[in-house]
Coordinates of C-alpha atoms in Angstrom, one line a residue:
X195 CA -14.2 108.8 -9.6
X196 CA -16.2 108.9 -12.9
X197 CA -18.0 105.7 -11.8
X198 CA -19.0 107.4 -8.5
X199 CA -20.4 110.4 -10.4
X200 CA -22.3 108.2 -12.8
X201 CA -23.8 106.2 -10.0
X202 CA -24.7 109.4 -8.2
X203 CA -26.5 110.7 -11.3
X204 CA -28.5 107.4 -11.7
X205 CA -29.5 107.5 -8.0
X206 CA -30.5 111.1 -8.2
X207 CA -32.7 110.4 -11.3
X208 CA -34.3 107.4 -9.7
X209 CA -35.2 109.3 -6.6
X210 CA -36.5 112.2 -8.7
X211 CA -38.7 109.9 -10.6
X212 CA -40.1 108.3 -7.5
X213 CA -40.6 111.8 -6.0
X214 CA -42.5 112.8 -9.2
X215 CA -44.6 109.7 -8.9
X216 CA -45.4 110.5 -5.3
X217 CA -46.3 114.0 -6.2
X218 CA -48.9 113.1 -8.9
X219 CA -50.6 110.7 -6.4
X220 CA -50.3 107.7 -8.7
X221 CA -52.5 109.1 -11.5
X222 CA -49.8 108.4 -14.0
X223 CA -50.0 104.7 -13.1
X224 CA -53.8 104.9 -13.4
X225 CA -53.6 106.4 -16.8
X226 CA -51.1 103.8 -17.9
X227 CA -53.3 101.0 -16.6
X228 CA -56.3 102.5 -18.5
X229 CA -54.3 102.7 -21.7
X230 CA -53.3 99.0 -21.3
X231 CA -56.9 98.1 -20.6
X232 CA -58.1 99.9 -23.7
X233 CA -55.4 98.3 -25.8
X234 CA -56.3 94.9 -24.5
X235 CA -60.0 95.5 -25.3
X236 CA -59.1 96.6 -28.8
X237 CA -56.9 93.5 -29.3
X238 CA -59.7 91.3 -28.0
X239 CA -62.2 92.8 -30.5
X240 CA -59.7 92.5 -33.4
X241 CA -59.0 88.8 -32.4
X242 CA -62.7 88.0 -32.3
X243 CA -63.3 89.6 -35.7
X244 CA -60.3 87.8 -37.2
X245 CA -61.4 84.4 -35.8
X246 CA -65.1 84.9 -36.7
X247 CA -66.2 84.5 -33.1
X248 CA -69.3 86.5 -32.0
X249 CA -68.5 89.8 -30.4
X250 CA -69.4 90.7 -26.8
X251 CA -72.3 93.2 -26.4
X252 CA -69.8 95.8 -25.3
X253 CA -67.8 95.3 -28.5
X254 CA -70.7 95.6 -30.9
X255 CA -70.8 99.3 -31.8
X256 CA -71.7 99.1 -35.5
X257 CA -75.3 99.7 -36.7
X258 CA -76.5 97.5 -39.6
X259 CA -79.8 97.4 -41.4
X260 CA -80.3 94.4 -43.6
X261 CA -76.6 93.5 -43.2
X262 CA -75.5 96.8 -44.6
X263 CA -73.6 99.5 -42.7
X264 CA -75.3 102.3 -44.5
X265 CA -79.0 103.2 -45.0
X266 CA -80.0 104.8 -48.2
X267 CA -82.7 107.4 -47.7
X268 CA -84.9 108.0 -50.7
X269 CA -87.1 111.1 -51.0
X270 CA -90.8 110.4 -51.1
X271 CA -92.5 110.8 -54.4
X272 CA -95.5 113.0 -55.0
X273 CA -97.7 110.0 -55.3
X274 CA -96.6 108.7 -51.9
X275 CA -97.1 112.1 -50.2
X276 CA -100.6 112.3 -51.8
X277 CA -101.5 108.8 -50.6
X278 CA -100.3 109.6 -47.1
X279 CA -102.4 112.8 -47.0
X280 CA -105.4 110.8 -48.2
X281 CA -104.8 108.2 -45.5
X282 CA -104.5 110.9 -42.8
X283 CA -107.8 112.5 -44.0
X284 CA -109.6 109.2 -43.9
X285 CA -108.2 108.5 -40.4
X286 CA -109.4 111.9 -39.2
X287 CA -112.8 111.4 -40.7
X288 CA -113.2 107.9 -39.1
X289 CA -111.6 108.6 -35.7
X290 CA -112.5 112.3 -35.1
X291 CA -109.9 113.0 -32.4
X292 CA -110.9 115.5 -29.7
X293 CA -108.8 116.8 -26.8
X294 CA -110.5 116.8 -23.4
X295 CA -109.2 117.7 -20.0
X296 CA -109.7 115.2 -17.2
X297 CA -110.3 116.0 -13.6
X298 CA -106.5 116.1 -12.8
X299 CA -106.1 118.7 -15.4
X300 CA -104.3 116.4 -18.0
X301 CA -105.2 116.8 -21.6
X302 CA -106.2 113.6 -23.3
X303 CA -107.2 112.7 -26.8
X304 CA -110.5 110.8 -27.3
X305 CA -111.5 109.1 -30.4
X306 CA -114.9 108.3 -31.9
X307 CA -113.9 104.8 -33.0
X308 CA -112.1 101.9 -31.2
X309 CA -108.3 101.4 -31.8
X310 CA -107.7 104.8 -33.3
X311 CA -104.9 105.4 -30.8
X312 CA -102.9 102.5 -32.3
X313 CA -100.6 103.1 -35.2
X314 CA -100.7 101.1 -38.4
X315 CA -97.7 99.2 -37.1
X316 CA -99.1 98.5 -33.6
X317 CA -102.4 96.7 -34.3
X318 CA -102.7 94.8 -31.0
X319 CA -106.3 94.2 -30.2
X320 CA -107.5 94.1 -33.8

């Protein structure tokens, strides 16, 4: 009799679990599959790092400048600020930027000299 009761309890719990699974429309299985996929991705990244293999683009999330993970920002000195102001004043004197409105109503900047719209880092055409 005790065996029959134990079997009845097991059958009832299994049917309850399958009913619960049917009620949540399988989202628990989706969540478990997503957790397994995330765990597999983390394991693959750890294995690649441990073996020294190159990481996939989706695994590269660290930002490095000059092979360092941190970038030290130093405040600008008074001399650097003064040199920048002098360079800006010289640029304004040479280029003389003016804002004009074209026939479509867009505001555009015109310069007195050629290549004034290029930055000091983008010198294409010079």
